[in-house]
Coordinates of C-alpha atoms in Angstrom, one line a residue:
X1 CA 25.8 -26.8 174.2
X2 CA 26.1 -30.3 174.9
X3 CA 27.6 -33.4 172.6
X4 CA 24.9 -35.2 170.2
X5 CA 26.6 -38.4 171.2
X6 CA 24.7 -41.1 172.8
X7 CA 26.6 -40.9 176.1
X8 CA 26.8 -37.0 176.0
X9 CA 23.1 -37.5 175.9
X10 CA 22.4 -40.0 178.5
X11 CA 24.4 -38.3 181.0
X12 CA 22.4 -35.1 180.2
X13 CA 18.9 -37.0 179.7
X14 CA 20.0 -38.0 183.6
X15 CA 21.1 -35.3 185.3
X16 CA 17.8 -32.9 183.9
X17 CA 15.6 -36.3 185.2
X18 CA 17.2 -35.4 188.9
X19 CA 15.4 -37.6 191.8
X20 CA 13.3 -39.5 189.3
X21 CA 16.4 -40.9 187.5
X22 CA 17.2 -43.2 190.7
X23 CA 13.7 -45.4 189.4
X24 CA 15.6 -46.4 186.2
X25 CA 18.0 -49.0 187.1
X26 CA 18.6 -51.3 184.4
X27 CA 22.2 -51.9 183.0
X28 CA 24.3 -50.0 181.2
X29 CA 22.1 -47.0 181.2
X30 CA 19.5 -49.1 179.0
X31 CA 16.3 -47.0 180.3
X32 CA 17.9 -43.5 179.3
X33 CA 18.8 -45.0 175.5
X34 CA 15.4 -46.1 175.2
X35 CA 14.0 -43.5 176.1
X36 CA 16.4 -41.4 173.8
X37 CA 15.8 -43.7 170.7
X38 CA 12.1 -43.3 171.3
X39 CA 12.5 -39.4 171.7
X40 CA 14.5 -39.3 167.9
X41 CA 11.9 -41.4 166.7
X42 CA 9.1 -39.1 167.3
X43 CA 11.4 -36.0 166.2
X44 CA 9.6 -36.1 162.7
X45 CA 6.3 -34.4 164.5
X46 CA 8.2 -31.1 164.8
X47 CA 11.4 -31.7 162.9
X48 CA 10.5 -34.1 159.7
X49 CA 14.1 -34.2 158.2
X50 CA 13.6 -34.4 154.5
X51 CA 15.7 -36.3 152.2
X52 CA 15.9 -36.6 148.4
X53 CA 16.0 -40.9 147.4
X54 CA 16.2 -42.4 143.8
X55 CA 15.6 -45.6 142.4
X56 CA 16.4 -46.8 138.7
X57 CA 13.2 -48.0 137.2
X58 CA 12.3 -50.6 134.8
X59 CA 9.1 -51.0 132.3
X60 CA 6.6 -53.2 133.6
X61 CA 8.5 -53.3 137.5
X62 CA 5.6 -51.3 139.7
X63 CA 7.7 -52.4 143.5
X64 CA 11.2 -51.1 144.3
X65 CA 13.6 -50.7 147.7
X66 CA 12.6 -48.0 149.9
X67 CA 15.7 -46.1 151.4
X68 CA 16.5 -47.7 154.7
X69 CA 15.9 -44.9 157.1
X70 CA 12.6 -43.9 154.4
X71 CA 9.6 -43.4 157.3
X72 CA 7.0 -41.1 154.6
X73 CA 7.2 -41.1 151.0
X74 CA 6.9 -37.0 150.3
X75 CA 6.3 -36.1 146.7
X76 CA 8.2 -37.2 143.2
X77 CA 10.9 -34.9 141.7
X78 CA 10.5 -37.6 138.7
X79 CA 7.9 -36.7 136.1
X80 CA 7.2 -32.8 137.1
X81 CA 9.0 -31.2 134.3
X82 CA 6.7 -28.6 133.5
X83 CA 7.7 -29.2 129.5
X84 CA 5.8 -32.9 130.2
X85 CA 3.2 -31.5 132.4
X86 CA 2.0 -29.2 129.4
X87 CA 2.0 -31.9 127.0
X88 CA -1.1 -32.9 125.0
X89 CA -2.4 -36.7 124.6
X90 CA -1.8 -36.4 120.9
X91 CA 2.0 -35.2 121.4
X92 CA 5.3 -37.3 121.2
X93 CA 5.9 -35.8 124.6
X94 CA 3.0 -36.4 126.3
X95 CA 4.4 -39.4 129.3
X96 CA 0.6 -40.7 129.8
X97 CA -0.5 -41.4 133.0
X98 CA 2.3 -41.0 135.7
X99 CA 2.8 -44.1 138.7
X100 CA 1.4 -43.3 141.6
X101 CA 3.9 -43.9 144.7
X102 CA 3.5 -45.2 147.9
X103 CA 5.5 -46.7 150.8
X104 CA 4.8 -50.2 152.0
X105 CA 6.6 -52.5 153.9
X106 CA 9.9 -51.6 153.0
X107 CA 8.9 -51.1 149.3
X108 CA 8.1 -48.1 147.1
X109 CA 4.9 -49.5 145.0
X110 CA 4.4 -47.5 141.7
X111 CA 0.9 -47.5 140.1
X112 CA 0.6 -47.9 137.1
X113 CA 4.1 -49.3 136.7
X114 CA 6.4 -47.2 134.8
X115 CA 6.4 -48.0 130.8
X116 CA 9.4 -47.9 128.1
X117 CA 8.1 -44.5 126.5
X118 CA 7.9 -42.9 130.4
X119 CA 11.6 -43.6 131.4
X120 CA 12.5 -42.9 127.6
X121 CA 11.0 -39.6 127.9
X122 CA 11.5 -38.7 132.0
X123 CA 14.8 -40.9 132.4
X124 CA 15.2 -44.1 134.5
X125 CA 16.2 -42.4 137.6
X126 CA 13.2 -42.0 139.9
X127 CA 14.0 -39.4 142.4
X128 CA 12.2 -38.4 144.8
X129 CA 11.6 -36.6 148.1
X130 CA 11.1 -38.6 151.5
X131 CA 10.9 -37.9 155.6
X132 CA 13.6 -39.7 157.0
X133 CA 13.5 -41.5 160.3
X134 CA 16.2 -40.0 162.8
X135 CA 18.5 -41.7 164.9
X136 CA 21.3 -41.2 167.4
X137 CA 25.1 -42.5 166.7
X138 CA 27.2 -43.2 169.4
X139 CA 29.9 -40.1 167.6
X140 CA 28.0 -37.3 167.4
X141 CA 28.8 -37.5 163.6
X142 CA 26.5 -40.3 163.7
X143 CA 23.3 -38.4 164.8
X144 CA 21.0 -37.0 162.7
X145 CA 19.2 -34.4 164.8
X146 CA 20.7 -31.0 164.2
X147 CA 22.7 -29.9 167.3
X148 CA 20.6 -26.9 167.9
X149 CA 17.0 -28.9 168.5
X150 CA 19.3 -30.9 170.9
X151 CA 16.7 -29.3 173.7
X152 CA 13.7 -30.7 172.0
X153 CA 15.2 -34.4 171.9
X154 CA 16.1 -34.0 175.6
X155 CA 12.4 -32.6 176.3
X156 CA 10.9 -35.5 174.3
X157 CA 13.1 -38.2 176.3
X158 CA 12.1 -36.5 179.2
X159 CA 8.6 -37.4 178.5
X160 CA 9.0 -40.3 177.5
X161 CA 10.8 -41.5 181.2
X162 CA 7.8 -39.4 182.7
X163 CA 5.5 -41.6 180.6
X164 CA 7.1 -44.8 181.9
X165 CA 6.6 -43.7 185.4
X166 CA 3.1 -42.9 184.9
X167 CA 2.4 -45.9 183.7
X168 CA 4.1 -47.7 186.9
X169 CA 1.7 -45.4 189.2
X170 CA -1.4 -46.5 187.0
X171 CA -1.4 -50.2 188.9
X172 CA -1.0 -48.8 192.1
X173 CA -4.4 -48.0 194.2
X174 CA -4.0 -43.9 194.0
X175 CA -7.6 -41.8 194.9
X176 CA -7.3 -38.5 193.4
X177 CA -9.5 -36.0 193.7
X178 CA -12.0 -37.6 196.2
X179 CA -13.2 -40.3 193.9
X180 CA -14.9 -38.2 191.6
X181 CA -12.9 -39.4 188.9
X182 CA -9.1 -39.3 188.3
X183 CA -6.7 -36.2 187.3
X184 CA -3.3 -35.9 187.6
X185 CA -2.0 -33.3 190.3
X186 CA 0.8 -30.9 189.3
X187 CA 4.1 -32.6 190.2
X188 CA 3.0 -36.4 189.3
X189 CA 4.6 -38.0 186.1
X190 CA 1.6 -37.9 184.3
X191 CA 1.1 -33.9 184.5
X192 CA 4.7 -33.4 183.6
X193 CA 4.3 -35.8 180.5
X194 CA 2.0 -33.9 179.7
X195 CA 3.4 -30.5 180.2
X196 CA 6.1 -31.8 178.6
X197 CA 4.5 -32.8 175.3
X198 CA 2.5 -29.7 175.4
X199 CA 5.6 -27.6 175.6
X200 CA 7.3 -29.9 173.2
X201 CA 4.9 -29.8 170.3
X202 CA 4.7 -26.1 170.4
X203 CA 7.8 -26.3 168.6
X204 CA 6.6 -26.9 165.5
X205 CA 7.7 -24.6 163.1

């Protein structure tokens, strides 16, 4: 098995591209780390790498900081004590009406905001679970894609360059099929994107 580094990759991403990596010419191998970067991105699909953040809460505060690499907000760990979740109105224990959270532009919105008696009763640690986005280092210490779905980022990269090409061939004048409409042979970049993603999303587990 291969690096996870970002040049390990590349020079893997280019050698499994064969002929077709020749069309990507920018500098310093620009085309293949986009095409990787895009590739982790869309990991989450098949791979949603979940990750446990916390924020300390306040009464009355109802926005806080997302985690940086936050892309879904999952489900609370906060509040789910099942010694709460069994409490009557008319109890001391009972925490009323739990916030609501949801992601937004970098912020985790709580509705209703969080009250004194909640974080006196649940704590002022909000934790909580989250799908994190994933991202290739240049060390492969850096990357967050476990080394053995390294396949499934090269596949998805692959696609991706097959995507790019595809959409170079789409503002050329190309008949296919006798001009009965248009659909993409076996061997062109758009039926290997899509063989690709096919293959890729099958992966799911």
């Amino acid at each position: 098995m291969g690096g996870m580094g970002l040049a390990d990759l590349v020079m893997d991403l280019r050698s499994s591209l064969r002929d077709a990596a020749s069309t990507f010419t920018a500098p310093g191998n620009e085309d293949f780390v986009r095409h990787l970067t895009l590739a982790a991105a869309d990991m989450h699909r098949i791979r949603p790498r979940t990750l446990i953040g916390e924020v300390l809460l306040t009464a009355g505060v109802s926005e806080y900081p997302a985690p940086p690499d936050l892309l879904r907000f999952k489900s609370a760990i906060w509040g789910v004590q099942p010694d709460y979740n069994r409490a009557k109105p008319w109890e001391k224990t009972w925490p009323g009406l739990l916030p609501r959270c949801q992601a937004c532009a970098g912020l985790l919105s709580m509705l209703p905001a969080p009250t004194e008696n909640q974080i006196a009763l649940l704590g002022r640690q909000y934790r909580f679970y989250y799908v994190a986005v994933d991202r290739i280092g240049e060390a492969a210490a850096d990357t967050t894609i476990a080394p053995g779905d390294r396949h499934l980022l090269l596949m998805r990269a692959q696609a991706e360059a097959m995507h790019e090409l595809a959409m170079r061939d789409s503002v050329r004048p190309v008949q296919v099929g006798g001009g009965h409409g248009q659909q993409a042979k076996t061997g062109t970049p758009q039926a290997i994107w899509d063989q690709l993603m096919k293959a890729w999303l099958l992966a799911v587990r």
